[in-house]
Amino acid sequence: MNKPAYFFKSFTFVASKLKIHFNMIRYSLAVLSLILMLTSAKAQDYKTFYEKSEFKKTPSYAETMDYCRLLASTSPKIHLSSLGKSPQGRDINMLIIDRDGLQTPEAIRAAGRVITLIQACIHPGESEGKDATLMLLRDMVTQNKHKNLLDKSSILFIPIFNVDGHERSGAYNRINQNGPEEMGWRTNALNLNLNRDYMKADTPEMQHWLAMFHAWLPDFFMDIHTTDGADYQYPITYAVETFGNLDSGLTRWLKNIYEPRMSQKMAEAGFPVFPYVQFRQWHDPQSGLRNGPSPAMISQGYAAAANRAAVLVETHMLKDYKTRVDGSYQMIVETLSIVNHQAETLKTLNQMADKSTVAPDFRKQDMVLSWEADMHDSTMVTFAGFDYEVRKSDLTGGNWYIYNNTKPVEFTLPLFDKVKPGKVIKLPAAYIIPVEWAEVIDRLKFHGINMKTINEETRLEIKSYRFYNPDFRCTPNEGRHMVNTQAEVITEQRTYAPGSVLVPTNQRNAKIIALLLEPMASGSLLEWGFFNAIFEQKEYAETYVMERVAREMLAADPKLAKAFEAEKLKNPDFAANQWNMLNWFYMQSPYHDRKFLKYPIGLIEKEEVYRRLF
Ligand SMILES: [Zn+2]
């Protein structure tokens, strides 16, 4: 018997003996291949729209929400919720991701975890945060990657905040930006920029967001954007509030823990980062760099006013879309990793920040209403830019900055990032808002501010402001006519009708209250134009009536003649205008409007007075 025949015989012999086993193996193989098929189909199904497009496209609202629903149906850790409807009727959805599938702030806090809010597409043309986080969550729940990121932190993820702007999609929405192929529009359907609306809350989107924020009070907040501005090497820049507008403990944590660790990890991962600076002269890096606090009307500034740390992530517009999404992915992973590692510290610091705002000492300190840059104090830093030349444009006569992104250059530049308080006040014990300024009362409610309604007519002495030299911007800003004005402090008796509200300042939102209600605060409701009607003079004297009355007033009060002459000397325009001169007399007559140019909101300085009302 030759060898092959022998082997064949032996094989069939063994095979027949082990037939049952072969059948089992065949069966197992079939099951295995079915599993493999299903797994590969599963892997295929979980590819995001962005990945399927070879990293060139970003999904529509409907496609994004389908994917969110897929994730939620795949894993009990993910739950889909809605903040509310947009002006065009779309749901502003949010994913709640928790290792035990918990879905409420109370349950998550009871489990001892911190909460991180990740927000994308407040500017829908800047969609990296959406595509990066969808992939990250998929990797977490289908591939068990980055599992530890849910150890001590639960995640809230808003894939598209500005849902209506997101659907105004097109290839020509961001001229400065390198992909994706089509993208959403910057503003909402009412042409308002949600990232200027955190304080005034004009948009339904922001009103829903504020309700969510104050219900959940995330321990850390990431808001993900794409830059405009100059060309440089960094794929990602970032902003954290370390200038004095955030609680001091949280500021130190950002400076000493978050910033250095995040920067180092990002550099190690191949995504070197730099603070989101501006150049002292537009487009010219060598003019020096500027950095400073963000106003509370924008995301990370609002978080600071609400005693919470945040990071603004800005991917660089000229890097390709994949680099920007990968960079965002990395930034989210590193941030979540630090938040998890620091969960206990962060929780304690947030509690301390809230306690310090409530404490009586907070009302003895200066409350800063605006900041001023200190342009005399700078530090030298290394900035990874690109070589550039400045050409005189033969088209416009202006400077044309031509960056050469094949020639990286390390510039040594002065960074001006010191600020000092501009306007400051001491907080009163409470503010009192007349019932008729209902719009103002309603806006305050969105910010989770505690207030008490007075049930009967109340007369009391208050401090307030009288305005002078108001200056109205003639073009609208965010649909509003803003006013800058000067003010003097006045004290007077006022009567407040039932339904008026008292807003005590011994609450965790004290900074937000002051920034909304102190008229001199940058971004106050007064500055946004909520009180424009008080600047209008509604009663007046006919000249022929006032010519007579003015004479009677002069005869009755000799001092008035002196003041009148002084006013004429001071202001030649006044002296040349009959109406102005007669109106000057009218304003000093008993007929003048006692509410004209006065702030309707009163400040109750003494705790006892406020307490007596309750
Ligand atoms: Zn943006």
XYZ file of C-alpha atoms and ligand atoms in Angstrom:
615
model
C 0.000 0.000 0.000
C 1.483 3.157 -1.080
C 1.695 6.054 1.243
C -1.128 8.238 -0.125
C -3.514 5.270 -0.165
C -2.542 4.464 3.377
C -3.111 7.984 4.500
C -6.450 8.112 2.698
C -7.546 4.868 4.279
C -6.393 5.922 7.712
C -8.139 9.256 7.266
C -11.473 7.741 6.239
C -11.144 5.234 9.065
C -10.520 7.893 11.618
C -13.148 10.043 10.006
C -15.791 7.349 10.170
C -14.884 6.703 13.773
C -15.130 10.337 14.555
C -18.085 11.137 12.289
C -20.073 12.475 15.108
C -17.208 14.731 16.027
C -16.847 15.968 12.433
C -20.493 16.848 12.376
C -20.008 18.733 15.571
C -17.035 20.566 14.110
C -18.998 21.375 10.941
C -21.838 22.632 13.016
C -19.493 24.699 15.175
C -17.781 26.119 12.092
C -21.130 27.110 10.641
C -22.101 28.815 13.879
C -18.689 30.495 14.054
C -18.898 31.790 10.492
C -22.423 33.035 11.178
C -21.135 34.860 14.261
C -18.225 36.270 12.205
C -20.675 37.377 9.517
C -22.933 38.983 12.076
C -19.988 40.623 13.826
C -18.641 42.076 10.601
C -22.148 43.218 9.675
C -22.373 44.689 13.155
C -19.026 46.485 12.734
C -20.247 47.736 9.381
C -23.498 48.972 10.858
C -21.691 50.925 13.514
C -19.534 52.831 11.065
C -20.592 56.440 11.301
C -21.745 58.441 8.301
C -18.537 60.445 8.569
C -16.361 57.293 8.482
C -18.320 55.844 5.549
C -17.710 59.073 3.632
C -13.950 58.560 3.955
C -13.891 61.352 6.557
C -15.149 63.966 4.111
C -18.804 64.469 5.112
C -20.807 65.078 8.229
C -24.285 63.587 8.771
C -27.557 65.511 8.569
C -29.763 66.041 11.612
C -31.879 62.972 10.731
C -28.820 60.781 10.123
C -27.208 61.978 13.348
C -30.334 61.232 15.364
C -30.678 57.788 13.729
C -27.159 57.022 14.851
C -27.894 58.301 18.367
C -30.935 56.015 18.496
C -28.779 53.106 17.262
C -26.296 53.729 20.091
C -29.108 54.018 22.633
C -30.692 50.768 21.421
C -27.322 49.003 21.479
C -26.276 49.862 24.996
C -28.232 50.237 28.222
C -25.599 52.794 29.209
C -26.923 55.288 26.649
C -30.239 57.076 26.913
C -31.656 59.609 24.440
C -33.490 62.651 25.782
C -34.676 65.995 24.438
C -34.028 69.478 25.838
C -37.037 70.831 23.944
C -37.989 72.046 20.487
C -36.191 74.505 18.230
C -38.025 77.407 16.559
C -38.527 75.167 13.484
C -39.843 72.328 15.631
C -36.852 69.999 15.803
C -35.960 68.218 19.030
C -32.668 69.336 20.548
C -31.523 65.909 21.657
C -29.044 64.989 24.325
C -27.520 61.612 25.087
C -27.089 60.660 28.721
C -24.280 58.151 29.139
C -23.841 56.425 32.455
C -22.132 53.138 33.315
C -25.270 51.905 35.120
C -27.730 53.493 32.735
C -28.777 56.143 35.259
C -30.738 58.965 33.648
C -31.244 61.743 36.169
C -28.829 64.163 37.835
C -30.123 63.042 41.253
C -29.446 59.347 40.567
C -26.019 60.017 39.085
C -24.989 62.260 41.977
C -26.300 59.708 44.465
C -24.006 57.171 42.786
C -21.116 59.537 43.559
C -20.223 60.370 39.987
C -19.414 63.716 38.366
C -21.085 64.884 35.165
C -19.300 66.085 32.039
C -21.229 67.956 29.368
C -19.902 67.695 25.809
C -21.535 70.086 23.357
C -21.166 70.192 19.589
C -22.623 72.292 16.807
C -23.637 75.418 18.694
C -22.105 76.686 15.449
C -23.249 73.897 13.146
C -20.628 74.585 10.473
C -18.119 73.515 13.129
C -19.154 69.881 13.419
C -16.004 68.052 14.648
C -17.376 67.543 18.153
C -20.418 65.757 16.746
C -18.488 63.333 14.553
C -15.749 62.727 17.134
C -18.085 62.029 20.057
C -20.346 59.707 18.043
C -17.265 57.601 17.226
C -16.009 57.726 20.801
C -19.345 56.562 22.248
C -19.512 53.811 19.624
C -15.984 52.708 20.560
C -16.957 52.691 24.219
C -20.130 50.651 23.945
C -19.441 48.291 21.027
C -15.692 47.757 21.380
C -15.196 48.241 25.088
C -12.600 50.936 24.415
C -12.032 53.816 26.856
C -14.274 52.039 29.339
C -12.560 53.735 32.266
C -13.885 57.098 31.103
C -17.214 56.144 32.642
C -15.726 55.004 35.944
C -16.399 58.179 37.870
C -18.019 60.449 35.310
C -21.273 60.290 33.450
C -21.498 62.125 30.156
C -24.114 64.411 28.683
C -23.652 64.813 24.948
C -25.486 67.343 22.788
C -24.548 66.298 19.236
C -26.281 69.280 17.600
C -27.249 72.252 19.766
C -28.239 74.580 16.923
C -30.435 72.064 15.122
C -32.119 74.507 12.712
C -28.844 76.134 11.666
C -27.447 72.636 11.149
C -30.098 71.926 8.504
C -29.298 75.122 6.584
C -26.566 73.015 5.077
C -24.434 73.840 2.078
C -20.970 73.799 0.572
C -20.539 77.554 0.892
C -21.268 78.213 4.557
C -17.715 78.668 5.846
C -15.365 80.254 3.309
C -12.346 80.103 5.627
C -12.740 76.452 6.493
C -11.257 73.248 5.013
C -14.211 70.767 4.963
C -16.430 68.872 5.539
C -17.924 68.958 2.040
C -21.178 70.494 3.277
C -21.853 72.058 6.621
C -24.487 73.895 8.637
C -24.981 77.632 9.147
C -23.630 79.674 12.071
C -26.881 81.098 13.417
C -30.275 79.664 14.273
C -33.364 80.061 12.072
C -33.902 83.565 13.529
C -30.360 84.573 12.500
C -29.235 84.694 16.136
C -25.888 83.389 17.333
C -26.540 80.981 20.210
C -23.036 81.605 21.482
C -23.946 85.188 22.348
C -27.233 84.218 23.966
C -26.203 82.549 27.232
C -27.207 85.558 29.353
C -30.074 87.301 27.559
C -31.624 83.958 26.504
C -33.620 85.343 23.570
C -33.725 82.020 21.717
C -35.882 79.015 22.610
C -32.770 76.875 22.117
C -30.930 78.742 24.869
C -33.948 78.777 27.145
C -34.047 74.947 26.918
C -30.293 74.727 27.383
C -30.337 76.868 30.524
C -33.090 74.726 32.036
C -30.976 71.643 31.326
C -27.763 73.223 32.649
C -29.212 74.351 35.946
C -30.992 71.027 36.458
C -27.857 68.963 35.783
C -25.143 71.446 36.854
C -22.398 69.582 34.982
C -19.085 69.460 36.818
C -17.157 70.120 33.621
C -18.265 71.490 30.253
C -16.652 71.096 26.819
C -17.883 73.246 23.928
C -16.387 72.268 20.585
C -15.810 74.720 17.715
C -13.631 75.523 14.691
C -11.536 78.707 14.564
C -11.562 81.624 12.228
C -8.454 83.792 12.155
C -4.786 83.287 11.246
C -2.831 80.259 10.069
C -0.486 78.442 12.481
C 0.704 74.919 13.248
C -1.578 73.924 16.135
C -4.475 71.673 15.060
C -6.317 72.630 18.261
C -6.448 75.705 20.444
C -8.439 75.968 23.643
C -9.733 78.503 26.149
C -10.124 78.067 29.890
C -11.174 80.824 32.269
C -8.117 81.437 34.421
C -8.246 85.231 34.586
C -10.257 85.851 37.742
C -13.818 85.481 36.449
C -14.081 81.914 37.788
C -13.986 80.819 41.443
C -10.371 80.841 42.712
C -10.221 77.146 43.634
C -11.485 76.059 40.220
C -9.161 78.566 38.554
C -6.162 77.011 40.315
C -7.370 73.548 39.310
C -7.622 74.569 35.654
C -4.192 76.225 35.761
C -2.300 73.626 37.761
C -4.030 70.358 36.877
C -6.184 70.468 33.777
C -4.189 72.749 31.503
C -0.717 71.203 31.960
C -1.957 67.604 31.907
C -4.216 68.091 28.925
C -1.517 69.982 26.960
C 1.075 67.329 27.666
C -1.183 64.424 26.741
C -2.333 66.150 23.565
C 1.264 66.837 22.504
C 2.185 63.200 23.191
C -0.733 62.088 21.036
C 0.489 64.271 18.154
C -1.951 67.152 18.637
C 0.010 70.037 20.153
C -2.333 72.646 21.608
C -2.059 76.333 22.470
C -4.409 78.772 24.217
C -6.999 80.335 21.913
C -5.318 83.719 21.574
C -5.836 86.736 19.411
C -3.106 88.741 17.785
C -2.642 92.306 18.952
C -2.913 93.317 15.338
C -5.350 91.325 13.225
C -3.596 88.487 11.303
C -0.086 89.520 12.426
C 1.381 86.975 14.897
C 4.515 89.047 15.489
C 2.455 91.926 16.833
C 2.067 89.791 19.968
C -0.641 87.637 21.474
C -3.633 88.552 23.622
C -5.766 86.444 25.899
C -8.367 87.304 28.506
C -11.630 86.363 30.196
C -14.672 85.465 28.127
C -17.888 87.363 28.762
C -20.753 85.412 30.294
C -22.742 85.690 27.036
C -20.563 82.915 25.592
C -20.348 79.316 26.697
C -17.190 79.035 28.783
C -17.726 82.515 30.252
C -21.225 81.522 31.304
C -19.955 78.358 32.965
C -17.454 80.495 34.915
C -20.234 82.805 36.108
C -22.119 79.664 37.165
C -19.126 78.404 39.224
C -18.188 75.651 36.797
C -15.012 74.952 34.849
C -15.237 74.619 31.085
C -13.018 74.312 28.071
C -13.660 75.866 24.703
C -12.126 73.662 22.026
C -11.258 75.325 18.727
C -9.959 73.082 15.961
C -7.949 74.952 13.363
C -10.051 75.780 10.306
C -7.321 75.144 7.723
C -6.432 71.611 8.884
C -8.322 68.921 6.967
C -11.562 67.663 8.486
C -10.167 64.278 9.553
C -7.284 65.889 11.458
C -9.783 68.155 13.204
C -12.129 65.292 14.116
C -9.216 63.129 15.309
C -7.893 66.035 17.371
C -11.316 66.597 18.927
C -11.609 62.854 19.708
C -8.265 62.975 21.464
C -9.146 66.155 23.335
C -12.382 64.600 24.600
C -10.607 61.404 25.673
C -7.858 63.310 27.518
C -10.345 65.659 29.159
C -12.634 62.829 30.289
C -9.600 60.978 31.560
C -8.525 63.959 33.698
C -12.086 64.508 34.912
C -12.314 60.836 35.970
C -8.978 60.932 37.684
C -9.882 64.188 39.402
C -13.548 63.402 40.050
C -13.410 63.717 43.834
C -11.350 66.926 43.730
C -13.571 68.488 41.093
C -16.704 67.593 43.018
C -15.286 69.176 46.184
C -14.103 72.306 44.361
C -17.523 72.800 42.749
C -19.246 72.438 46.118
C -16.805 74.924 47.657
C -17.340 77.393 44.818
C -21.108 77.245 45.338
C -20.732 77.602 49.097
C -18.453 80.618 48.760
C -20.989 82.423 46.538
C -23.745 81.831 49.082
C -21.608 82.883 52.065
C -22.068 86.396 53.564
C -18.413 87.198 52.823
C -19.143 87.097 49.107
C -21.188 90.289 49.491
C -18.267 92.036 51.197
C -15.904 91.405 48.298
C -15.747 93.340 45.050
C -17.951 91.819 42.379
C -16.250 92.446 39.046
C -18.656 93.616 36.335
C -16.075 94.130 33.578
C -12.390 93.469 32.968
C -9.658 95.547 31.393
C -6.604 94.187 29.627
C -3.262 95.175 31.083
C -1.208 95.940 27.981
C 1.933 96.771 29.976
C 2.528 93.333 31.420
C 3.443 90.423 29.164
C 5.377 87.154 29.236
C 7.431 85.773 26.351
C 6.123 82.521 24.882
C 6.998 80.220 22.007
C 4.312 80.118 19.329
C 4.376 77.511 16.547
C 3.358 79.561 13.537
C 4.107 79.619 9.854
C 6.430 81.929 7.991
C 4.553 84.732 6.283
C 5.026 87.817 4.213
C 2.969 90.960 4.202
C 2.261 92.271 0.746
C 0.676 95.597 -0.106
C -2.469 94.632 -1.981
C -2.743 96.192 -5.452
C -6.467 95.408 -5.324
C -7.435 97.057 -2.032
C -4.357 98.893 -0.834
C -4.548 96.900 2.418
C -2.054 94.487 3.959
C -2.223 90.997 2.514
C -0.860 88.344 4.876
C 0.471 85.414 2.885
C 1.223 82.454 5.184
C 3.559 79.739 3.946
C 2.325 76.550 5.594
C 5.277 74.586 4.239
C 7.598 76.670 6.423
C 6.860 76.175 10.127
C 8.488 78.788 12.351
C 8.749 78.965 16.134
C 8.118 82.587 17.052
C 9.080 84.020 20.435
C 6.300 86.479 21.176
C 4.961 88.583 24.022
C 1.710 87.194 25.418
C -0.530 89.782 27.043
C -2.853 87.777 29.265
C -3.045 89.895 32.412
C -6.297 91.643 33.202
C -7.493 93.897 35.987
C -11.013 94.551 37.228
C -12.760 97.374 35.384
C -16.081 98.213 37.010
C -16.715 96.665 40.421
C -19.585 96.819 42.936
C -20.560 95.322 46.257
C -23.580 93.078 45.864
C -26.764 94.237 47.604
C -28.683 91.816 49.818
C -31.347 91.615 47.129
C -32.717 93.188 43.974
C -36.363 94.056 43.583
C -37.888 93.863 40.098
C -41.244 95.577 39.451
C -43.960 93.168 38.320
C -44.437 95.044 35.035
C -40.910 94.143 33.868
C -42.193 90.601 33.381
C -39.823 89.842 30.526
C -36.842 90.463 32.809
C -38.363 88.296 35.555
C -38.969 85.505 33.034
C -35.398 85.622 31.741
C -34.059 85.313 35.277
C -36.141 82.181 35.782
C -34.307 80.444 32.907
C -31.077 80.822 34.896
C -32.387 78.789 37.815
C -32.422 81.876 40.010
C -34.400 81.733 43.243
C -36.810 84.605 43.734
C -39.707 85.499 45.934
C -42.883 87.257 44.839
C -44.332 89.992 47.036
C -48.090 89.645 47.472
C -49.011 93.152 48.510
C -48.089 96.666 47.496
C -44.802 97.505 49.176
C -43.197 100.892 49.727
C -39.553 100.947 50.671
C -36.296 102.838 50.320
C -34.032 101.433 47.673
C -30.803 102.268 45.951
C -30.854 102.484 42.160
C -29.302 104.289 39.212
C -30.035 107.381 37.149
C -28.529 107.281 33.691
C -26.950 110.050 31.661
C -25.209 110.313 28.300
C -26.822 107.158 26.913
C -25.365 106.083 23.608
C -27.409 103.737 21.424
C -25.761 101.581 18.798
C -27.425 102.443 15.522
C -26.990 98.972 14.002
C -28.555 95.980 15.723
C -26.445 93.397 17.496
C -28.095 89.980 17.824
C -31.335 91.691 16.877
C -31.097 94.216 19.712
C -30.260 97.887 19.959
C -27.627 97.992 22.639
C -27.013 100.981 24.850
C -23.931 102.162 26.667
C -24.623 104.686 29.340
C -23.170 106.369 32.369
C -24.922 106.138 35.693
C -25.089 107.750 39.094
C -26.340 106.068 42.227
C -29.611 107.366 43.651
C -31.557 106.526 46.799
C -35.320 106.942 46.900
C -38.643 105.634 48.118
C -40.473 103.500 45.602
C -43.700 101.587 45.584
C -43.719 98.079 44.167
C -46.955 96.463 43.045
C -47.988 92.939 44.076
C -46.265 90.367 41.883
C -42.958 92.225 41.977
C -40.101 89.895 42.814
C -37.246 89.938 45.253
C -34.025 88.321 44.108
C -31.766 87.528 47.060
C -28.059 87.407 46.228
C -27.119 84.759 48.790
C -27.500 81.985 46.222
C -25.114 80.006 44.073
C -26.075 82.062 41.009
C -25.117 85.402 42.605
C -22.622 86.230 39.860
C -25.164 85.576 37.122
C -27.712 87.745 38.957
C -25.280 90.652 39.197
C -24.095 90.308 35.603
C -27.721 90.402 34.390
C -29.088 93.106 36.684
C -26.211 95.509 37.320
C -26.642 97.928 34.404
C -22.919 98.671 34.176
C -22.005 94.990 33.785
C -20.769 94.100 30.370
C -23.604 92.115 28.775
C -26.239 93.222 31.320
C -29.908 93.130 30.346
C -29.856 96.945 30.306
C -26.939 96.965 27.854
C -28.778 94.468 25.619
C -31.684 96.895 25.369
C -34.273 95.289 27.665
C -34.901 98.715 29.243
C -34.659 100.983 26.202
C -38.095 102.520 26.827
C -36.875 104.209 30.020
C -34.583 106.404 27.901
C -37.547 108.039 26.117
C -39.017 111.333 27.302
C -42.793 110.925 26.916
C -44.153 114.245 28.237
C -43.057 117.716 27.183
C -44.081 121.377 27.264
C -45.273 123.366 24.245
C -42.854 126.223 23.689
C -45.518 128.931 24.043
C -46.582 127.429 27.362
C -43.019 127.054 28.585
C -41.946 130.581 27.589
C -44.412 131.820 30.194
C -43.698 129.149 32.837
C -39.890 129.623 32.506
C -40.299 133.312 33.303
C -42.376 132.465 36.352
C -39.731 129.944 37.490
C -36.919 132.491 37.070
C -38.851 135.067 39.062
C -39.479 132.574 41.870
C -35.895 131.271 42.096
C -32.921 133.596 41.491
C -30.477 130.662 41.605
C -32.137 129.204 38.509
C -31.005 132.168 36.386
C -27.386 131.524 37.331
C -27.639 127.831 36.509
C -29.304 128.667 33.191
C -26.510 131.085 32.234
C -23.882 128.524 33.251
C -25.537 125.868 31.094
C -25.585 128.241 28.088
C -21.878 129.020 28.550
C -20.996 125.349 28.859
C -22.934 124.254 25.809
C -23.230 126.592 22.777
C -25.564 124.166 20.976
C -27.902 124.358 23.946
C -27.809 128.154 23.831
C -28.782 128.076 20.156
C -31.812 125.845 20.541
C -35.074 127.195 21.918
C -36.619 123.752 22.493
C -33.600 122.492 24.425
C -33.531 125.569 26.610
C -37.234 125.411 27.379
C -37.032 121.663 27.971
C -34.251 122.393 30.474
C -36.754 124.517 32.434
C -39.459 121.864 31.984
C -37.155 119.197 33.451
C -36.763 121.331 36.576
C -40.418 122.077 36.909
C -42.685 119.935 39.066
C -44.188 118.579 35.809
C -41.111 116.571 34.825
C -41.239 112.764 34.658
C -39.867 111.391 37.916
C -39.100 108.015 36.360
C -37.258 109.368 33.334
C -33.768 107.830 32.902
C -34.111 105.839 36.123
C -33.450 102.133 36.448
C -36.722 100.411 37.432
C -34.914 97.728 39.433
C -34.124 98.570 43.040
C -31.207 97.402 45.145
C -31.936 96.492 48.750
C -28.630 96.871 50.504
C -29.510 95.736 53.999
C -30.170 92.116 54.779
C -32.665 93.149 57.528
C -34.766 95.152 55.064
C -34.926 92.203 52.689
C -35.758 89.843 55.579
C -38.491 92.153 56.846
C -40.285 91.729 53.527
C -40.445 88.004 54.297
Zn -17.655 78.612 16.798
